[in-house]
Amino acid sequence: GQQVMQIPQYQHVQEGEDFTTYCNSSTTLSNIQWYKQRPGGHPVFLIQLVKSGEVKKQKRLTFQFGEAKKNSSLHITATQTTDVGTYFCAERNAGGTSYGKLTFGQGTILTVHP
Amino acid sequence: DAGVIQSPRHEVTEMGQEVTLRCKPISGHDYLFWYRQTMMRGLELLIYFNNNVPIDDSGMPEDRFSAKMPNASFSTLKIQPSEPRDSAVYFCASSLWTDGELFFGEGSRLTVL
């Protein structure tokens, strides 16, 4: 079935450094959603990208969807300790027999050293 | 709205016992999802429902797992008999639309001894 591969698995940064996580698929994605899970918490929705080449920003976070809709990235500028957590990308099936199905990537665990 | 409500938050049980996890989705949401999270396997989709009907249960590990949604405001995930490898955090989530965001509950942490 559809799988999104996410890299890196872990990322350790010094506070103030930038961070990027990547999501890749061998097939065209209907859309990409990004979630953040704080340690001990539950996944929380960040954003959804639908259009080819789409770029969206939320303060220090920049989300991109590739032109071919096969990859996506999340970039955090000048990380802060509050950015600690696991970042997941996920694809939501827009049609077919499994319409509405949301499949997560493996996630990138971000730690930030103050 | 109170959000997605799961119970129990924590459960410790012995191998062979029956476990029932409960979920109340956000009112008006048409989709309900059950996920399992472990360090080794990440976030796995077990089953999801649309308008109380199971759409895809291909992620349910085996016959020991079953899920029901008798009405729009309640779902259960049952494991019988439980095994130590079932130890995980089980999340319930709901969604309003086919392509919308998911809202997750706080999760139920299950430990099977």
XYZ file of C-alpha atoms in Angstrom:
227
model
C 0.000 0.000 0.000
C 0.880 3.666 -0.069
C 3.863 4.528 2.101
C 5.516 7.796 2.914
C 9.151 7.595 3.961
C 10.379 10.216 6.375
C 13.977 11.258 7.096
C 15.905 11.722 9.244
C 14.685 9.504 12.053
C 16.416 11.654 14.672
C 17.786 15.175 14.679
C 19.661 16.862 17.485
C 20.221 20.594 17.155
C 21.519 23.440 19.243
C 18.941 26.052 20.085
C 18.935 28.658 17.331
C 19.943 26.250 14.570
C 17.617 25.367 11.725
C 15.906 22.005 11.287
C 14.413 20.226 8.279
C 12.541 16.959 7.934
C 11.671 15.357 4.604
C 8.843 13.156 3.462
C 9.126 11.105 0.255
C 6.829 8.840 -1.705
C 7.335 6.693 -4.793
C 3.853 7.591 -6.007
C 1.949 10.840 -6.373
C 0.370 11.975 -3.129
C -3.177 13.282 -2.883
C -2.137 15.675 -0.156
C 0.219 15.917 2.792
C -0.635 16.664 6.375
C 1.915 17.475 9.069
C 1.516 16.736 12.766
C 3.576 17.426 15.870
C 3.641 15.201 18.916
C 5.206 16.516 22.102
C 6.875 13.957 24.408
C 4.129 12.111 26.273
C 1.440 13.832 24.212
C -0.749 13.117 21.252
C -0.331 14.151 17.599
C -1.570 17.644 16.854
C -2.358 18.832 13.352
C -0.107 21.557 11.957
C -1.037 22.025 8.315
C -2.255 20.437 5.088
C -0.758 20.893 1.626
C -2.746 20.006 -1.459
C -1.397 21.826 -4.492
C 1.731 21.053 -6.478
C 4.593 23.329 -5.395
C 2.595 24.749 -2.504
C 4.479 26.622 0.219
C 2.904 27.626 3.505
C 4.383 29.374 6.510
C 3.477 29.419 10.160
C 5.810 31.800 12.008
C 9.169 29.977 12.025
C 7.780 26.883 10.246
C 7.831 26.561 6.454
C 6.037 23.704 4.713
C 6.593 22.742 1.089
C 4.927 20.319 -1.300
C 7.007 19.193 -4.255
C 6.133 20.022 -7.833
C 5.529 16.356 -8.610
C 3.578 15.901 -5.354
C 5.909 13.087 -4.334
C 7.753 14.834 -1.546
C 7.287 17.403 1.161
C 9.404 19.143 3.745
C 9.039 20.975 7.021
C 11.680 23.554 7.882
C 12.014 25.264 11.242
C 14.107 28.411 11.416
C 16.033 29.187 14.598
C 14.771 26.307 16.704
C 13.607 26.846 20.259
C 13.271 24.368 23.106
C 9.512 24.481 22.593
C 10.021 22.854 19.183
C 11.039 19.570 20.809
C 8.897 16.631 19.732
C 8.214 14.232 16.906
C 7.131 15.602 13.548
C 5.050 13.366 11.320
C 3.975 13.688 7.743
C 0.880 11.806 6.655
C -1.110 11.226 3.500
C -4.890 11.275 3.498
C -6.497 9.192 0.724
C -8.841 11.392 -1.270
C -10.613 8.579 -3.099
C -10.775 4.896 -3.900
C -11.980 2.189 -1.568
C -9.925 3.562 1.327
C -11.139 7.141 1.001
C -10.303 9.218 4.045
C -7.548 6.859 5.239
C -4.643 8.666 6.932
C -1.256 6.926 6.854
C 1.659 8.334 8.841
C 5.345 8.405 8.049
C 7.784 7.125 10.638
C 8.334 10.565 12.135
C 11.417 12.645 12.926
C 12.323 13.062 16.590
C 13.719 16.533 17.222
C 15.709 17.376 20.321
C 16.927 20.904 20.985
C 19.844 21.609 23.291
C 19.613 24.974 25.071
C -16.249 20.972 22.648
C -14.330 18.639 24.948
C -12.388 17.064 22.117
C -11.901 13.345 21.594
C -12.279 11.509 24.873
C -10.571 8.194 25.543
C -10.729 5.874 28.499
C -9.005 4.465 30.370
C -5.877 6.642 30.214
C -3.767 3.868 31.656
C -4.375 0.161 31.973
C -2.160 -2.544 33.351
C -3.372 -6.076 32.900
C -2.089 -9.613 32.825
C -1.586 -11.713 29.765
C -4.771 -13.484 28.725
C -7.136 -10.866 30.101
C -9.643 -8.985 27.997
C -8.990 -5.286 27.419
C -11.580 -2.779 26.259
C -10.607 0.722 25.203
C -13.255 3.377 24.685
C -13.528 6.483 22.584
C -15.980 9.332 22.235
C -15.337 11.347 19.058
C -16.018 15.026 18.610
C -19.710 15.566 18.009
C -20.564 15.774 14.325
C -17.371 14.144 13.088
C -18.043 11.459 10.500
C -14.716 9.649 10.719
C -13.206 7.749 13.629
C -9.751 6.208 13.637
C -7.900 3.822 15.944
C -4.085 3.970 15.929
C -1.466 2.094 17.898
C 1.890 3.670 18.713
C 5.073 1.866 19.723
C 8.720 2.830 19.490
C 9.420 0.020 17.067
C 6.476 0.426 14.706
C 5.533 4.069 15.051
C 1.918 5.140 14.485
C -0.016 2.278 12.927
C -3.567 2.624 11.690
C -5.610 -0.268 13.008
C -9.083 0.525 11.689
C -11.240 3.474 10.752
C -14.947 4.128 10.427
C -17.034 6.457 8.327
C -20.568 7.113 9.557
C -20.181 4.196 11.994
C -19.260 1.750 9.216
C -15.771 0.161 9.190
C -14.011 1.184 5.981
C -10.575 -0.354 6.339
C -9.540 -2.828 9.025
C -6.454 -4.122 7.240
C -4.273 -2.832 10.073
C -5.928 -4.931 12.751
C -3.154 -7.299 13.837
C -5.155 -10.499 14.208
C -8.412 -12.001 15.374
C -7.686 -11.057 18.961
C -8.470 -7.448 18.036
C -11.959 -6.199 17.318
C -13.495 -2.748 17.040
C -17.063 -1.547 17.032
C -18.887 1.710 16.572
C -22.493 1.158 17.646
C -23.391 4.817 17.239
C -21.902 8.139 16.183
C -20.705 9.032 19.664
C -18.985 5.868 20.844
C -16.436 3.297 19.728
C -14.595 0.446 21.411
C -11.407 -1.428 20.668
C -11.244 -4.822 22.295
C -8.295 -7.173 22.702
C -9.067 -10.719 23.786
C -6.907 -12.388 24.933
C -4.238 -9.743 25.507
C -0.524 -10.477 25.092
C 2.610 -8.595 26.240
C 3.322 -7.528 22.638
C 0.057 -5.583 22.666
C 1.619 -3.114 25.101
C 1.432 0.282 23.404
C -0.345 3.612 23.410
C -3.658 3.396 21.590
C -4.992 6.606 20.097
C -8.457 7.380 18.894
C -8.960 10.269 16.477
C -11.905 11.814 14.678
C -12.311 13.933 11.589
C -15.095 16.002 10.100
C -14.333 15.532 6.416
C -12.770 12.991 4.094
C -9.742 15.213 3.515
C -9.629 17.200 6.752
C -7.403 17.151 9.783
C -7.596 14.520 12.500
C -8.186 15.394 16.144
C -6.561 12.957 18.518
C -7.515 11.915 22.007
C -4.976 11.780 24.824
C -4.432 8.079 24.252
C -4.752 4.928 26.341
C -1.468 3.483 27.562
C -1.783 -0.291 27.791
C 0.695 -2.506 29.600
C 0.226 -6.255 29.398
C 2.339 -8.198 31.878
